[in-house]
Structure formats: C-alpha cells, structure tokens
Coordinates of C-alpha atoms and ligand atoms in Angstrom, one line a residue:
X1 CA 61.2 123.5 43.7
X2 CA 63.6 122.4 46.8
X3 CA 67.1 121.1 45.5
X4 CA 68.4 117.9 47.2
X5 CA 72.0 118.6 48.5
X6 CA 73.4 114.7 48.1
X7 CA 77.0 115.5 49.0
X8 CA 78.6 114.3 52.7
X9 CA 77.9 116.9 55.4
X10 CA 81.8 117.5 56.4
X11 CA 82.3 118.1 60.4
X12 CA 85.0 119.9 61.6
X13 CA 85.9 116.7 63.3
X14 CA 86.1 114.6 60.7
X15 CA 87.7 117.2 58.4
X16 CA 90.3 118.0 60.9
X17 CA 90.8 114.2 61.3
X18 CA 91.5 114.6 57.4
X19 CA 93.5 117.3 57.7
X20 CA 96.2 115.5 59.9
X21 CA 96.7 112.2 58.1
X22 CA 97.1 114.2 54.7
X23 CA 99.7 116.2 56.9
X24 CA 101.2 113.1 57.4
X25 CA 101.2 111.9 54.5
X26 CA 102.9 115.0 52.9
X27 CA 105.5 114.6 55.7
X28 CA 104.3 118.3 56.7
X29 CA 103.8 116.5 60.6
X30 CA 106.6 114.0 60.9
X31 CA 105.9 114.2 65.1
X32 CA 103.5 112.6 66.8
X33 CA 103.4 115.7 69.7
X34 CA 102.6 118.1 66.5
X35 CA 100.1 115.5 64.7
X36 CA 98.3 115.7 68.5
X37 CA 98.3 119.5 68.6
X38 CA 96.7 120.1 65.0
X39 CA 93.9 117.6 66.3
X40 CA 93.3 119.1 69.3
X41 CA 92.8 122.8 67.5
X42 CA 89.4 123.7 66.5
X43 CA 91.2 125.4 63.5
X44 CA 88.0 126.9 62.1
X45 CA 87.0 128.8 65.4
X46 CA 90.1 131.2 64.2
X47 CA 88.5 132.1 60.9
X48 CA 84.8 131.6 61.8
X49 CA 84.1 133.7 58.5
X50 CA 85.7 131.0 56.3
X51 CA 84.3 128.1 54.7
X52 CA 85.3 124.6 56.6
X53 CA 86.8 123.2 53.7
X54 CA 88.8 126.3 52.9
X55 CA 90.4 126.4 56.7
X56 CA 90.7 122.4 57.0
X57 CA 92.7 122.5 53.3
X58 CA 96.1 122.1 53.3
X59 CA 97.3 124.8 51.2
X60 CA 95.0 127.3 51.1
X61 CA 95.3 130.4 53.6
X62 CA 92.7 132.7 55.0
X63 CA 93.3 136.5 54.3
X64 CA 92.5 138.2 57.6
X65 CA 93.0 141.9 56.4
X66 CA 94.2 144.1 53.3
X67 CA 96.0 147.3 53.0
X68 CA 94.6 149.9 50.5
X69 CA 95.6 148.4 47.3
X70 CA 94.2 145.0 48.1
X71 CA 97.4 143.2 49.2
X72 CA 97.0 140.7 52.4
X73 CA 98.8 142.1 55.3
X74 CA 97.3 139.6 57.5
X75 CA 96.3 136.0 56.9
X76 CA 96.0 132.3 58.8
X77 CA 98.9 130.8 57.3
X78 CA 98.3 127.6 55.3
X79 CA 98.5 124.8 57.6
X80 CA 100.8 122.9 55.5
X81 CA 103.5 125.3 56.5
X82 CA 102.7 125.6 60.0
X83 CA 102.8 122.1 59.9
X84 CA 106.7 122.4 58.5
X85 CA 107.4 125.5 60.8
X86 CA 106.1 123.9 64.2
X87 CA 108.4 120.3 63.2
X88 CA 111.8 122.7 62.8
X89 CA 110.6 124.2 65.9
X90 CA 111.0 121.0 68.1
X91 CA 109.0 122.3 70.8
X92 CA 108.9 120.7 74.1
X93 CA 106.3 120.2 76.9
X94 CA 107.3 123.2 79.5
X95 CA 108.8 125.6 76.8
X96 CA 108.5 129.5 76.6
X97 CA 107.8 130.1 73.2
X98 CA 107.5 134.1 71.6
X99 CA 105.6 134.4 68.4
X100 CA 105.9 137.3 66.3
X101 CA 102.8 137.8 64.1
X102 CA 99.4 136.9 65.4
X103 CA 96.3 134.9 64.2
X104 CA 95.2 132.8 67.4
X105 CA 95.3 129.4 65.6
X106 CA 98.9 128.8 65.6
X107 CA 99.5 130.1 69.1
X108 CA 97.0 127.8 70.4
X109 CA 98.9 124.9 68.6
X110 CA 101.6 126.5 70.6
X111 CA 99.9 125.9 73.3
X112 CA 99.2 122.6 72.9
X113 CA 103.5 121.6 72.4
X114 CA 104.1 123.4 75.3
X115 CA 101.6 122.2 77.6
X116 CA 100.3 123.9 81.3
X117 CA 103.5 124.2 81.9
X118 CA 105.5 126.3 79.3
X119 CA 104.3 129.7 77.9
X120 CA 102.9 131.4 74.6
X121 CA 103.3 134.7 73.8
X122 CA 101.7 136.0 70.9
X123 CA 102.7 139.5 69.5
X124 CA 101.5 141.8 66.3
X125 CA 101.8 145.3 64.9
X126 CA 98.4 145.6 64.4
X127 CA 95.2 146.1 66.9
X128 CA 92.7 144.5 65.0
X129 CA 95.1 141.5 64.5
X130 CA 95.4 141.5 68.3
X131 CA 92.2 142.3 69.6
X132 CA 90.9 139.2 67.4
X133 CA 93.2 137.3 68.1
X134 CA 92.3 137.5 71.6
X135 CA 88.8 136.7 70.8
X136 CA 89.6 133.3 68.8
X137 CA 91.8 132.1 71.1
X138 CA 89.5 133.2 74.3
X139 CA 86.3 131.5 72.2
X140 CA 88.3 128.5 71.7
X141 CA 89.8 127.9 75.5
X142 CA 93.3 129.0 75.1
X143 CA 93.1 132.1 77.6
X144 CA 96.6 131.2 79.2
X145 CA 98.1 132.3 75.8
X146 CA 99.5 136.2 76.3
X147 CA 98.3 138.3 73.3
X148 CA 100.7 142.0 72.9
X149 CA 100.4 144.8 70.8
X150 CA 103.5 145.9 69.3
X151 CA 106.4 145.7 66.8
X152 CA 107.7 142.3 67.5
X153 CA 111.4 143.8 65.9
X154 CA 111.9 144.9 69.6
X155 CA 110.6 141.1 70.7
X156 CA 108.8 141.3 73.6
X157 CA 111.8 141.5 76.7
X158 CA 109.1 141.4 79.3
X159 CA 108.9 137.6 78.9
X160 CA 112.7 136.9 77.9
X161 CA 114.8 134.3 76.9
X162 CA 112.3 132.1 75.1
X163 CA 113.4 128.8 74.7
X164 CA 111.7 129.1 70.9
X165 CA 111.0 131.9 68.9
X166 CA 108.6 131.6 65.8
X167 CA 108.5 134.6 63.0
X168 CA 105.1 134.2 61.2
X169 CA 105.7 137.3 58.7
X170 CA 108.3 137.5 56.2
X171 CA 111.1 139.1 57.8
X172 CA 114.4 140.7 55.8
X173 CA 116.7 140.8 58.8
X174 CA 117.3 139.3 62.1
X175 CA 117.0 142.2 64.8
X176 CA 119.3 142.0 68.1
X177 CA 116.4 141.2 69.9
X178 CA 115.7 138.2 68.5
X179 CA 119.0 136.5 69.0
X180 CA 119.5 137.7 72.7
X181 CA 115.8 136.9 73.5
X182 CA 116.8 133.4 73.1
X183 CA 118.0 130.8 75.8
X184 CA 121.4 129.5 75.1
X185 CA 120.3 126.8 73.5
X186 CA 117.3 128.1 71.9
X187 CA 115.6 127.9 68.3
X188 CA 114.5 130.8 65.8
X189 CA 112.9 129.9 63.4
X190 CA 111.9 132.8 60.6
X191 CA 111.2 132.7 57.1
X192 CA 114.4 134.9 56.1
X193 CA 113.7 137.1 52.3
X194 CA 116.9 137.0 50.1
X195 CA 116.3 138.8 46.5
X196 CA 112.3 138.3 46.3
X197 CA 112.6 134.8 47.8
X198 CA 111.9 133.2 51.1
X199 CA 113.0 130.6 53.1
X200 CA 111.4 129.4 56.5
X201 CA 114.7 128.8 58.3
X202 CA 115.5 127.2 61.8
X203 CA 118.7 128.6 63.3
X204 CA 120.4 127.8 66.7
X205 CA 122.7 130.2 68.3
X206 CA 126.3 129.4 67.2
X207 CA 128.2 131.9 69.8
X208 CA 127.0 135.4 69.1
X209 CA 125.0 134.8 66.1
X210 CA 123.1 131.9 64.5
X211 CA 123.6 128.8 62.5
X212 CA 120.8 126.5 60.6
X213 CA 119.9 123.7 61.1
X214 CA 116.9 123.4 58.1
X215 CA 115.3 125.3 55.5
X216 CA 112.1 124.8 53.7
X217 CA 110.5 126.9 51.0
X218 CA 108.1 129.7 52.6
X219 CA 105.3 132.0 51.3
X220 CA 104.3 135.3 54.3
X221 CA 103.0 138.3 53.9
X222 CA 106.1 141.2 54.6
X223 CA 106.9 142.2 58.2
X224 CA 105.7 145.9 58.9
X225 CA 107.2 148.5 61.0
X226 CA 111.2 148.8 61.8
X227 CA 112.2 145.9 60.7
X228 CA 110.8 146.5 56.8
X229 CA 112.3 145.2 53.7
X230 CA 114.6 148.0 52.3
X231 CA 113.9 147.1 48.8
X232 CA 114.3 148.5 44.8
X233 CA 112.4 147.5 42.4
X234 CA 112.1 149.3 38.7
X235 CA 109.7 149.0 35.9
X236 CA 111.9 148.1 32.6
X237 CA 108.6 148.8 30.8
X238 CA 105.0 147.5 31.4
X239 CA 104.7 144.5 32.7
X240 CA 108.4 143.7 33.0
X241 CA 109.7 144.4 36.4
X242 CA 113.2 143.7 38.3
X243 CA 114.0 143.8 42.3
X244 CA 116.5 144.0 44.6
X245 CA 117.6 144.3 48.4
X246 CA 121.4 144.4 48.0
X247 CA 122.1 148.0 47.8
X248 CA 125.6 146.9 45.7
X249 CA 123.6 145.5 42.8
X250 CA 123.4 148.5 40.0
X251 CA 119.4 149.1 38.7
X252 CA 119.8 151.3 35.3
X253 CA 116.0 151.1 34.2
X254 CA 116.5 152.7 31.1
X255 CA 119.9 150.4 29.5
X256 CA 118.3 147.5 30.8
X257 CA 115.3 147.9 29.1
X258 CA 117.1 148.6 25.5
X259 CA 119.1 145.4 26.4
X260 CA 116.0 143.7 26.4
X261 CA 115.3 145.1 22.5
X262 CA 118.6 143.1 21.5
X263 CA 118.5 139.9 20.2
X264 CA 119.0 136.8 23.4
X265 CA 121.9 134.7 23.7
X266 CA 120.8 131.6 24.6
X267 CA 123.5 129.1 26.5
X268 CA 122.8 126.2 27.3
X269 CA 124.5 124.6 30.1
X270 CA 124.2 120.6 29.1
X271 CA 123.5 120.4 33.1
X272 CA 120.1 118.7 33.8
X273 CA 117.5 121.0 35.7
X274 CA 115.6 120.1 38.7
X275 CA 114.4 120.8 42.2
X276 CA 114.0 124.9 41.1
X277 CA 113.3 126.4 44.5
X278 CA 116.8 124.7 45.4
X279 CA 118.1 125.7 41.8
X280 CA 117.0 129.3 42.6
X281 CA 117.9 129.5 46.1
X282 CA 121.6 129.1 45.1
X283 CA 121.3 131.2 41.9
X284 CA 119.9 134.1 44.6
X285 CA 123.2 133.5 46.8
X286 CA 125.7 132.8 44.7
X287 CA 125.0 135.2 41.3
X288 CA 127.5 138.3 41.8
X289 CA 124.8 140.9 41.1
X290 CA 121.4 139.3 41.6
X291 CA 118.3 140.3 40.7
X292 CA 114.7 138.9 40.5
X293 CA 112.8 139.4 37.6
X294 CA 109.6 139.6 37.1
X295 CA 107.0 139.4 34.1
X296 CA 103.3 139.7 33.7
X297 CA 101.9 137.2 31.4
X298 CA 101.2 138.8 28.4
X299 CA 104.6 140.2 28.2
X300 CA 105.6 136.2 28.2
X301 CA 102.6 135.5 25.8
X302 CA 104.3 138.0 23.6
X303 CA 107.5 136.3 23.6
X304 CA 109.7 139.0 24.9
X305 CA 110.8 137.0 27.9
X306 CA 110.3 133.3 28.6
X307 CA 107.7 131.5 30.8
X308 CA 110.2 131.0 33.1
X309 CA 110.0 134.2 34.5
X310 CA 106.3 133.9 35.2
X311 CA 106.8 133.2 38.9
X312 CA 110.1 135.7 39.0
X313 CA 113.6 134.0 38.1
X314 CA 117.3 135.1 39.5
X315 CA 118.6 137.3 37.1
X316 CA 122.2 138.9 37.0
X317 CA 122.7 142.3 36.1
X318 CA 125.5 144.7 34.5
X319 CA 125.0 148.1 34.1
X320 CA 123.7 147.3 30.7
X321 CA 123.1 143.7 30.4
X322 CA 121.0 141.0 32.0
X323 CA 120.6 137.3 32.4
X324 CA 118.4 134.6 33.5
X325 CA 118.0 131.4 33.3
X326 CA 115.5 129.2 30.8
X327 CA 115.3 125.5 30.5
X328 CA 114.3 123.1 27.5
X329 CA 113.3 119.4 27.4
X330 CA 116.3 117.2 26.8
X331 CA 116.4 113.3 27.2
X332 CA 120.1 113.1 27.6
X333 CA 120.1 115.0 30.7
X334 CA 116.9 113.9 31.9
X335 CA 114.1 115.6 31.8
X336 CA 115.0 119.3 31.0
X337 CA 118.2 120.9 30.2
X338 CA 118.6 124.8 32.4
X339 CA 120.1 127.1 30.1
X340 CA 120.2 130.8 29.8
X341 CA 119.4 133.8 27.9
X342 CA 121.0 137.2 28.3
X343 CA 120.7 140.9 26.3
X344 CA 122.8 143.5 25.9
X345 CA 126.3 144.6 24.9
X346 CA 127.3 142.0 27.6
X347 CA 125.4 139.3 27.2
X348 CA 128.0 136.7 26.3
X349 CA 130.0 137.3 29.7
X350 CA 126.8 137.4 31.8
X351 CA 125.6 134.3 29.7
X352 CA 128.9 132.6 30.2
X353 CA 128.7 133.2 34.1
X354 CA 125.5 132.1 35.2
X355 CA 125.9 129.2 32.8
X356 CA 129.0 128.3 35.0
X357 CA 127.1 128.4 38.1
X358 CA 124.2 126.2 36.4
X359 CA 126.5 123.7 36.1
X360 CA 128.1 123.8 39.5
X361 CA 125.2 123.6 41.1
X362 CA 124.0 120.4 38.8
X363 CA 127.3 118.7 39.7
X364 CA 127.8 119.6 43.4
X365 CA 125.0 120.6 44.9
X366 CA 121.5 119.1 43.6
X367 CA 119.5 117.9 46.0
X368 CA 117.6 119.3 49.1
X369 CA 118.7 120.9 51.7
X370 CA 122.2 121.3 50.7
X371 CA 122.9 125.2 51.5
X372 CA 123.9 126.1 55.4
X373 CA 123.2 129.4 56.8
X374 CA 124.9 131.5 58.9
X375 CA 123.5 134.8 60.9
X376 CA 126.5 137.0 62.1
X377 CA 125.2 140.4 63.8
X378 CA 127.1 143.4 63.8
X379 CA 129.6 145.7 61.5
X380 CA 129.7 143.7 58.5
X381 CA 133.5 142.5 57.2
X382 CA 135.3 144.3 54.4
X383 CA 135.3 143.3 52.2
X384 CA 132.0 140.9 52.3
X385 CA 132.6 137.2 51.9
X386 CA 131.3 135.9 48.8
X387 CA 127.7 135.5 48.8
X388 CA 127.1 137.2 52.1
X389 CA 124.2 139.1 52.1
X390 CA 124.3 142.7 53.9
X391 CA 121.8 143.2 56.2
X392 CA 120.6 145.9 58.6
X393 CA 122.0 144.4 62.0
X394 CA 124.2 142.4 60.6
X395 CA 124.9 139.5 57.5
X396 CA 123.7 136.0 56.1
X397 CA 125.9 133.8 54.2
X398 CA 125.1 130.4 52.9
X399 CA 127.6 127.7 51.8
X400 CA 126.9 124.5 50.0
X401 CA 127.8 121.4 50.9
Ligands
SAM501 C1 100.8 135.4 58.3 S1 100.1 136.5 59.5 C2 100.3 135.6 61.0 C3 99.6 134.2 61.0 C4 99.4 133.7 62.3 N1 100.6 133.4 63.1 C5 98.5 132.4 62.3 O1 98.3 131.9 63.4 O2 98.0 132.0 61.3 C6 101.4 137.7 59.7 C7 101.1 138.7 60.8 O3 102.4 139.4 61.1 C8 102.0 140.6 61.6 N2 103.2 141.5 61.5 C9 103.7 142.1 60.4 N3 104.8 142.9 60.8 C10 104.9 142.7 62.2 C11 105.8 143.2 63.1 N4 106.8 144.0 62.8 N5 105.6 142.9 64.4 C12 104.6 142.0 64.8 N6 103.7 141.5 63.9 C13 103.9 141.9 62.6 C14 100.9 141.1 60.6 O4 100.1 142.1 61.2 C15 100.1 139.7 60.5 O5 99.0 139.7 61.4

C-alpha cells in the first residue's frame, strides 16, 4: 500500500521567506540590513543534518555536539536570538567584526552586515566546531570569513580592534581582551551570567570599561576554557538544588535543608507581579545574598517547594534560612500578587526583606529594560558597591532607573 503525503512540500526558500516576516513580526529583526542578511543565508546548509522546519523555526536550536553526560556544548543558536543579538549589534557595511563561538551560520550573516568590505572573524575552543564550521560556511560561499582555533578569552589580537565583538557562548566575565580588542567606539555584545541567569547585553566602552546600552533575555550553552564560570552549587536533598557565583554568599547544605523541614512563612507583598525575567533580573542584583534555586518536579508535585521554582527562582540565603519568592492570583493588583515564602530560624527577617524589594521593584522599576549596566575592569573597590557583582577581571553593577 503507497501512503499519499498531502501536506505542502516546504522549500528552504519559502520557509526562509517565512522565517523573516515572523522575525519581524516578533520584532526579533527591527532593521531592514538584518531582515536582508537572514534572507540571503541558506540557514539550513549550516545544519545539513537537521530537519528544514526545525532550522527555519524560530525558537528551536540545533545541538551541534554533547559532552559525556549529554549536555550541549555546541549548538546553532535559535534564530530568534540571533535575530535580537545581530539588531544590539548595529553592524555596519565595512565593519571588522570578531565572534567568539563558532557555527558558520551566524558568521555568514556577519558577513552579509559587513559587506566585501569589512571583516568576520570566527573563533572556537573546539576543532570539530571549527573544522565544520569551515565546511558550512565554505559549502555555502562565505570563504572570505576567517575561521580560528582557540580560546576566544585571549580574543584573537591578530585581527584587533574590531569595530564589533559578538559572544555566542554564555560568558561569566569580561576578559581584558575583549574590552581593548575594541575600537574606541566599538560594541560588545555578550550574554553576561549573574546567579544562574543570563542576559545578552550590548555594552559600549565608557573610558576604560563598559557601559550598556540594551539587554535582552538569553539562553547559551557555558563558555569553556579560562574564562569558565567559577560556580557552587549544593544538593539540599534530592531534587532540591541551590547555586551560586558570588564567593560572599554563605552555602551551609546541611541547615538549609532542615530549614526547609520548618513550616513556610508566606508574605505577601500586596505588589502586582509581572514581566518575571525583569522581576528576577533585579531580585539577582539587588538580594544581599542571592541564590538560585532549583527544584525537580516531583519535589514541587510533592509540595515541598512551590511551582515557582520549576525554572529556578532568586533565593536569599542566611546561614540557616532561605527565601524565595511565590505569587498568587489577586484581582486587586491585577493579575497575580508576588509574595514570598521563607524557612528557618530566620525566616521572618529574610521574608521581610525580599518582600521589601518586591515591592520596590513593583513601584519603581516595572517595566523593560529599566536596569543599566556597568563593566569596570580591574582591583575591585572596598568595600563593593551595593549590588556589584565580583568578577574575575573586574565588576558588574546594575542600577535602576
Ligand atoms: C551556541 S554555540 C555558537 C553558535 C554559533 N555562533 C552559531 O552560528 O550558531 C557556542 C560555541 O561557543 C564555543 N565556545 C565555548 N567556549 C569557548 C571559548 N572559550 N572560546 C571560543 N569558543 C568557545 C563552543 O565550542 C560552541 O561551539
């Protein structure tokens, strides 16, 4: 018996043709020059392994290569986001433009912004990432664009200052390099990890350090090499687990785990809850002692924690105590009401300030785009500004408008 297949045959014309207006639509492309670039791409010659529909979707990304336990340490980002990445680029015909983590597709769309007469560089950790790459971009014309094998923390001087330089793996600091590979009036833009959460940030250089200029939420897979997160995370018990990079922040496994035994405190903040990547963002900067935490779904399904933690909350943490934040549904502020629940001997105090900063945030700060964030390299102050978050080569800070 032969099976007649009635749905459309999809080209990769017509789905890339697709692909762009619903970029468009979602205000992912707001340029024409970048609309131009992801239609002159043949996006699926860079993952000739994937299905057409999963490498002409928006969201969806194409894992490249895993590490030993199955994590992605190498995928084609979704084009959605380097949609949102190559718009807080601004890139110019005639630029020189450094990216650091490879694939071939979004070099090429590189290419395209810069033109015949500006310059790609493409640089990875990883020979296979490199070597194919080369291929795709070779197979699909872009042969001007240079491919290099290293660990893009050191940049790549040979080809210094670059007018633009594009992070494409989820970086924890900001390495000298990076900051005096740029032209004076050049543009990094890096999704920056605070606390478990990432932000694709586009920073100009502000005197010897950097200063944004816009922020958008960010999913990569972890920079390798040098420039690695340093990072704790603990197990309270199974399924229940709490991280953080801020070497100030105390992690006592053990106490918090019996705090977690103790009865909640719920406090609820009568502020209306909203925009949570915004929400969190701030919670991240601004909690004294932040955490994120983290809880598989039968451990929610149990009722020990709440589903807000599903997708990791900001937590704050005492030696003993910890809170984060939950929400119901109330009409008089809208929608649904953020609140909080803490355990432990402390729990009222922790309760009472992260219920404070709920409530700032709701008043002052809630809408998008509101934090500003600063890059200062070198010794770090002492004491450390509120909120600044201590880095390797130097600190972040973020204020609020
Ligand atoms: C999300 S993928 C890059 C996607 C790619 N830009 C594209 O066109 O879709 C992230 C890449 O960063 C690379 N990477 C991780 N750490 C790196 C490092 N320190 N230096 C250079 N590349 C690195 C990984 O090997 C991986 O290939």
């Amino acid at each position: 018996m032969t099976s007649i297949d009635d749905s459309p045959v999809r080209d990769p014309d017509t789905l890339r043709a697709d692909m762009v207006r619903a970029l468009r639509d979602q205000d992912a492309i707001t340029s024409d020059s970048v609309a131009a670039a992801f239609a002159a791409v043949p996006r699926h010659k860079f993952a000739p392994e994937a299905s057409l529909e999963v490498v002409y979707d928006l969201h969806r990304i194409v894992p490249v290569k895993k590490d030993e336990s199955g994590l992605n340490v190498s995928v084609m980002s979704a084009a959605h986001l380097q949609g949102v990445m190559l718009e807080q680029a601004d890139i110019a015909p005639g630029m020189k433009v450094l990216e650091i983590g490879s694939g071939g597709v979004n070099a090429a769309y590189l290419q395209e912004l810069v033109g015949s007469d500006g310059e790609v560089t493409t640089v990875d950790i990883d020979r296979d990432i490199v070597d194919r790459a080369r291929l795709c971009l070779d197979e699909a014309g872009y042969w001007q664009v240079k491919t290099v094998l290293a660990d893009g923390e050191t940049g790549v001087p040979s080809g210094a200052p670059y007018d633009r330089i594009i992070v494409t793996a989820a970086a924890w600091d900001i390495p000298p390099s990076w900051i005096d590979g740029l032209t004076e009036k050049g543009r990094l833009v890096v999704p920056l990890t605070v606390c478990g959460t990432t932000r694709s940030i586009s920073f100009d250089r502000d005197g010897t350090g950097l200063l944004s200029h816009s922020y958008r939420l960010a999913h990569f897979v972890p920079m390798q090499g040098e420039g690695a997160a340093e990072e704790r995370k603990v197990m309270l018990r199974e399924g229940v687990v709490v991280q953080t990079d801020d070497v100030r922040v105390p992690l006592n496994a053990q106490a918090l785990n019996q705090a977690l035994d103790t009865p909640g405190l719920v406090n609820w903040s009568g502020a209306a809850w909203d925009l949570p990547d915004e929400l969190d963002l701030y919670l991240t900067l601004n909690l004294p002692r932040a955490v994120r935490l983290h809880a598989a779904k039968d451990v929610i399904e149990r009722g020990l924690v709440t589903p807000a933690v599903q997708f990791g909350v900001p937590a704050l943490v005492s030696e003993d105590s910890i809170a984060y934040r939950t929400r119901r549904e109330n009409e008089d502020t809208g929608g649904f009401e953020s609140g909080v629940i803490a355990h432990g001997p402390q729990a009222e105090h922790l309760a009472h300030q992260y219920a404070e900063l709920l409530r700032r945030w709701a008043q002052h700060h809630r809408r998008r785009g509101a934090a500003t964030f600063r890059y200062l390299p070198g010794p770090a102050p002492s004491p450390l500004p509120q909120g600044a978050v201590l880095r390797r080569h130097g600190i972040v800070t973020a204020s609020w408008a």
